[in-house]
Amino acid sequence: MIDLRSDTVTAPSQEMREVIAHAKVGDDVYGDDPTVNALEERVAKLFGKEAALFTPTGSLSNQLMMRTLVKPGQEILAETNSHVVRAELGAAATFSGITTRTWLSPFGRLRAEDPLAIAAPDAGPYLVSTVAIAIENTHNFGGGTVSSIDEISTLYKGASDRGIAIHLDGARIWNAHIASGVALHEYGAYADTISVCFSKGLGAPVGSMAISTRARIDEARIWRKRYGAGMRQIGILAAAADYAITHHMGDLADDHRRAHYLATQISEIAPGTIDPSTVATNIVGLDLATLPISAAELATRCKDGGLLIGALGPNFARLVTHRDFDDAQCEQTIEILKRALVAK
Ligand SMILES: Cc1ncc(COP(=O)(O)O)c(C=O)c1O
């Protein structure tokens, strides 16, 4: 079975398992795990920040960072189809009393003027005050799109001038970095808080990181424990993440090449479902609105043919390339899709 539901489905390689087996560990709740301490320092430096905190998931690192920026009853602005809005199950409101207001961007690509136009800092006693803006790069449900560094820096400057902080959901910032050539520390320069994931395209089995100032990370460490995610000998996970950053980041370019190739082929099989020029990284989002087939039906037909894809809406299907998907499987995928898309 070829699995393109997500880039989270990869298994650790033999080399990564070796590194895990030999990792030095300690009890991280006591701050004693040397491997996770080193990884936190390494990742903070990569983004030009003071400190970082290992978390089990990207949702948790997003939530920890958002709650250090926004108090109960204040608001964060986020794109309508962003992960923090649609896929974290209301966590910001449930756990932190945060109000969210949204703007819509085509393909999730940031235009600085959109959030700035609706921002309402210091709104007084009548309206909710905006204190933060969350951006997502790459944008998952937008089809892995990369936001331009010019728009991001314009947003950061416009927001800081009005006392508004920027949170970057960088679950796939590695993909944005490889696709755009923009340095990780440059992305870091235009965000107050950041969340990154090791368990997506980088191919580690578990792990994410919250990144910011020392003060915010100290606060997040307390909240991580309060949420029940204080972990013990997590050097075995940090070692895998460290290996992935060193050895896997460059391979993301292959995932991007294969995704673009898939999109080009699909656009010929089923015109109108995808514009290949929108596929900059590893996500291929298919709009099936003009076809007489739902996303669920397409997913079922593909599964019968030996391919797993995501059905994320009635007419929206998603294919995500990753490091356990090679060129031969790419050709097989096209054959399976050909049969599935034209079947009556
Ligand atoms: C953009 C984005 N942010 C955050 C997350 C959350 O990551 P996790 O599944 O580790 O909670 C995801 C997961 O797919 C994501 O795509």
mmCIF file of N, CA, C and O in Angstrom, residues 2 8 19 33 74 238 253 288 318:
data_model
loop_
_atom_site.group_PDB
_atom_site.id
_atom_site.type_symbol
_atom_site.label_atom_id
_atom_site.label_comp_id
_atom_site.label_asym_id
_atom_site.label_seq_id
_atom_site.Cartn_x
_atom_site.Cartn_y
_atom_site.Cartn_z
ATOM 1 N N ILE A 2 0.624 2.158 -0.940
ATOM 2 C CA ILE A 2 1.338 3.446 -0.939
ATOM 3 C C ILE A 2 0.515 4.408 -0.075
ATOM 4 O O ILE A 2 -0.695 4.522 -0.265
ATOM 5 N N THR A 8 3.403 12.405 7.968
ATOM 6 C CA THR A 8 3.631 11.880 9.322
ATOM 7 C C THR A 8 3.697 10.352 9.337
ATOM 8 O O THR A 8 3.916 9.763 10.394
ATOM 9 N N VAL A 19 20.811 5.582 16.270
ATOM 10 C CA VAL A 19 21.047 6.809 17.038
ATOM 11 C C VAL A 19 20.159 6.832 18.288
ATOM 12 O O VAL A 19 20.600 7.198 19.389
ATOM 13 N N ASP A 33 18.132 15.675 31.030
ATOM 14 C CA ASP A 33 18.359 14.881 29.814
ATOM 15 C C ASP A 33 19.304 15.667 28.884
ATOM 16 O O ASP A 33 18.912 16.684 28.302
ATOM 17 N N GLN A 74 -8.695 37.924 25.440
ATOM 18 C CA GLN A 74 -8.064 38.676 24.336
ATOM 19 C C GLN A 74 -8.114 37.819 23.075
ATOM 20 O O GLN A 74 -8.464 36.640 23.136
ATOM 21 N N ALA A 238 14.664 13.054 21.219
ATOM 22 C CA ALA A 238 15.458 14.212 20.791
ATOM 23 C C ALA A 238 16.591 13.774 19.861
ATOM 24 O O ALA A 238 16.932 14.481 18.911
ATOM 25 N N ALA A 253 13.768 18.429 -0.767
ATOM 26 C CA ALA A 253 13.696 18.877 -2.171
ATOM 27 C C ALA A 253 13.161 17.752 -3.065
ATOM 28 O O ALA A 253 12.451 18.017 -4.049
ATOM 29 N N LEU A 288 -12.084 18.722 -6.360
ATOM 30 C CA LEU A 288 -12.860 17.797 -7.204
ATOM 31 C C LEU A 288 -14.226 18.355 -7.573
ATOM 32 O O LEU A 288 -15.077 17.626 -8.107
ATOM 33 N N ARG A 318 -6.320 15.175 -0.569
ATOM 34 C CA ARG A 318 -4.945 15.632 -0.349
ATOM 35 C C ARG A 318 -3.968 14.471 -0.462
ATOM 36 O O ARG A 318 -4.216 13.384 0.073
#
